[in-house]
Each structure stands twice: as C-alpha cells, then as structure tokens.
Amino acid sequence: MISTKKKGKSRLTPYGIQLREKQKARFYYGITEKQMSNYFNRASRSLGNSGEIFMQLLETRLDNVVYRLGWASSHQKARQLVNHGHIIVDGKKVTIPSYRVKAGQSIGVRQASQPGKMFQEVMPVLEKVQVPGWIHSEKKSLEGKVVGMPTLTEVNPLYDVRLITEYYSR
C-alpha cells in the first residue's frame, strides 16, 4: 500500500508559531521553562501591558544587564561572571544571575576581578559596544547604572512578545 501523505515540511499551526517564539526567547535568555512561566505570571498580574512588563522582567535580569553592558560576549558567559562572584550591585557581591536590577541601581565589576584575563580581553571591545539607552555605562571603570526601564522600542527583541503573550494566555 502506498501512502498518500505528503513528505516534507508541514505548515505550522498558530500554536506551533507561538511555541517557537516562546522557545526562541527562552533560549536567548538561557532560562528554564519554569522561570519563563513565572516571569509571565508575574507580568500578567501587574498593571499595564503584560507583554512589555514581561520583556522588562527578562531584560532587567542581572546576567542580561552584564551582557548588555558588553562585559560578556554571550548570555552564558554573563551568567558565569555573575555565578563566580565577579559582579557587584550597589557595592555588594551578587551571585544570582536572575537577580532583578531596578532603576537607579549601579552595577560594577569587583576590584579584585578587574585585572583578570577575561576583563582585560573585554576592555578593547567595549568601545564598540552599543549600550541601550536604559543603561548608563562607564566603560573605563567597568561600571554601569540602570537609569530607567527598557521599552519595546529600545530593546527591539529578536522574538515577538505578542505571540508569547498569546501562548501563555491560553
């Protein structure tokens, strides 16, 4: 008996498209499904646009801020810098990558870590890094400050926030 089914790529359902966008965001930030779900639940309970608040929660993670400042070439390396205790927030060492940085907080590299090989390799590249408008950066002293909350237009995410919102709103 010959099969009459078509072989090859099948069309994605709307659910499949939403799932793909959610996975894209999840892998971009390097977080688990449980963390992603918790971020969306927190955003949906907040007042305002839940999609934008969701994106803000993801963007203000400490590991992401370290990545945005250009101190690491990937989210994974930024997570490692935080885990290993190289990053300070308001003068205190923070080793939790998911730590939520708030507007007005300053981020820096510990004095003992600055002479290290990883930060010396980053220094020449920092001049070319485009830091988003919601973060102020002192590139010479490896310090930064969150001056506001990110907006969708400033971040211009690689994923569609609307589709992720639809996915979790099921």
XYZ file of C-alpha atoms in Angstrom:
170
model
C 0.000 0.000 0.000
C 1.343 3.408 -0.963
C 0.994 6.250 1.483
C -0.813 9.325 0.223
C 0.629 11.660 2.888
C 2.928 14.421 1.696
C 6.521 14.224 2.810
C 8.453 17.343 3.757
C 7.774 20.449 5.766
C 4.299 20.841 7.145
C 2.699 24.168 7.928
C 2.932 25.314 11.482
C -0.264 25.832 13.401
C -0.777 29.124 15.244
C 0.074 27.253 18.452
C 3.307 25.994 16.860
C 4.282 29.518 15.842
C 3.624 30.808 19.377
C 5.596 27.916 20.871
C 8.522 28.626 18.555
C 8.610 32.296 19.628
C 8.483 31.340 23.306
C 11.337 28.868 22.828
C 13.328 31.471 20.910
C 13.065 33.886 23.864
C 13.775 31.137 26.375
C 16.967 30.047 24.647
C 18.044 33.652 24.021
C 17.996 34.406 27.763
C 19.086 30.898 28.768
C 16.279 30.303 31.243
C 14.158 27.283 32.130
C 10.518 26.754 31.244
C 9.538 27.226 34.892
C 11.370 30.575 35.088
C 9.745 31.712 31.838
C 6.303 30.773 33.113
C 6.935 32.547 36.435
C 8.031 35.722 34.631
C 4.871 35.705 32.538
C 2.640 35.064 35.572
C 4.265 37.999 37.387
C 3.827 40.222 34.311
C 0.181 39.262 33.838
C -0.602 40.144 37.476
C 0.963 43.603 37.062
C -0.893 46.672 35.869
C -0.142 47.724 32.316
C 0.854 45.971 29.114
C 1.725 42.431 30.223
C 3.877 41.835 27.123
C 6.040 44.876 27.800
C 6.303 44.104 31.520
C 7.264 40.513 30.633
C 10.048 41.800 28.377
C 11.204 44.210 31.119
C 11.417 41.370 33.637
C 13.618 39.401 31.238
C 15.777 42.391 30.288
C 16.445 43.513 33.878
C 17.909 40.175 34.962
C 21.449 40.769 36.236
C 23.032 38.372 33.737
C 21.291 40.180 30.870
C 22.392 43.615 32.123
C 26.003 42.355 32.304
C 25.630 41.107 28.719
C 24.090 44.412 27.560
C 26.973 46.351 29.148
C 29.337 44.352 26.929
C 31.254 42.704 29.759
C 30.466 39.267 28.307
C 30.162 38.126 24.716
C 27.135 35.899 25.431
C 24.372 35.452 27.973
C 26.017 32.222 29.124
C 29.320 33.991 29.833
C 27.450 36.768 31.636
C 25.719 34.155 33.774
C 29.092 32.645 34.601
C 30.558 36.029 35.602
C 27.663 36.550 37.993
C 27.796 32.994 39.383
C 31.522 33.272 40.080
C 31.077 36.455 42.104
C 32.752 38.965 39.762
C 29.754 41.350 39.683
C 28.611 43.784 42.383
C 25.296 45.615 42.633
C 25.286 48.768 44.763
C 28.633 47.714 46.269
C 27.537 44.195 47.271
C 28.551 40.963 45.558
C 25.606 39.242 43.882
C 25.915 35.653 42.647
C 22.344 35.144 41.410
C 22.001 35.561 37.606
C 18.231 36.050 37.859
C 18.632 38.928 40.344
C 16.309 41.705 39.183
C 18.124 45.013 38.758
C 15.944 48.036 39.431
C 16.185 51.568 38.065
C 18.784 53.562 39.978
C 20.963 50.596 40.917
C 24.632 50.599 39.940
C 26.440 47.541 38.626
C 30.171 47.042 38.597
C 32.995 44.550 38.405
C 34.701 43.731 41.698
C 38.086 45.435 42.124
C 39.786 42.049 42.644
C 38.335 40.738 39.359
C 39.232 43.682 37.101
C 42.893 42.717 36.500
C 41.753 39.227 35.433
C 42.303 37.946 31.917
C 38.608 37.891 30.988
C 38.088 41.593 31.719
C 41.382 42.659 30.140
C 40.285 40.933 26.906
C 36.940 42.753 27.016
C 38.356 46.282 27.506
C 39.358 46.930 23.852
C 35.990 45.637 22.597
C 33.934 47.835 24.964
C 34.401 50.945 22.823
C 32.395 49.298 20.024
C 29.565 48.041 22.255
C 26.239 49.834 21.830
C 24.736 50.074 25.312
C 20.937 50.503 25.343
C 19.521 53.861 26.444
C 18.095 52.495 29.697
C 21.628 51.688 30.934
C 24.437 54.209 31.507
C 27.934 52.787 31.135
C 31.352 53.911 32.358
C 33.476 51.761 30.092
C 36.885 52.657 31.550
C 35.952 51.791 35.151
C 33.698 48.817 34.266
C 30.661 50.328 35.943
C 27.102 50.831 34.836
C 23.827 52.143 36.140
C 20.256 51.278 35.240
C 18.697 54.689 34.595
C 15.226 53.505 33.607
C 13.133 50.581 32.494
C 13.536 49.239 28.953
C 10.781 49.755 26.407
C 9.901 47.502 23.485
C 11.224 50.070 21.000
C 14.575 50.385 22.822
C 15.117 46.640 23.163
C 13.752 45.580 19.765
C 13.714 41.908 20.830
C 14.514 39.062 18.464
C 11.251 37.428 19.469
C 7.624 38.512 19.110
C 6.314 39.429 22.570
C 2.723 39.401 21.311
C 2.951 35.735 20.264
C 4.462 34.760 23.629
C 1.653 36.601 25.413
C -0.881 34.696 23.299
C 0.886 31.403 24.080
C 0.702 31.893 27.850
C -2.804 33.358 27.745
C -4.308 30.031 26.627
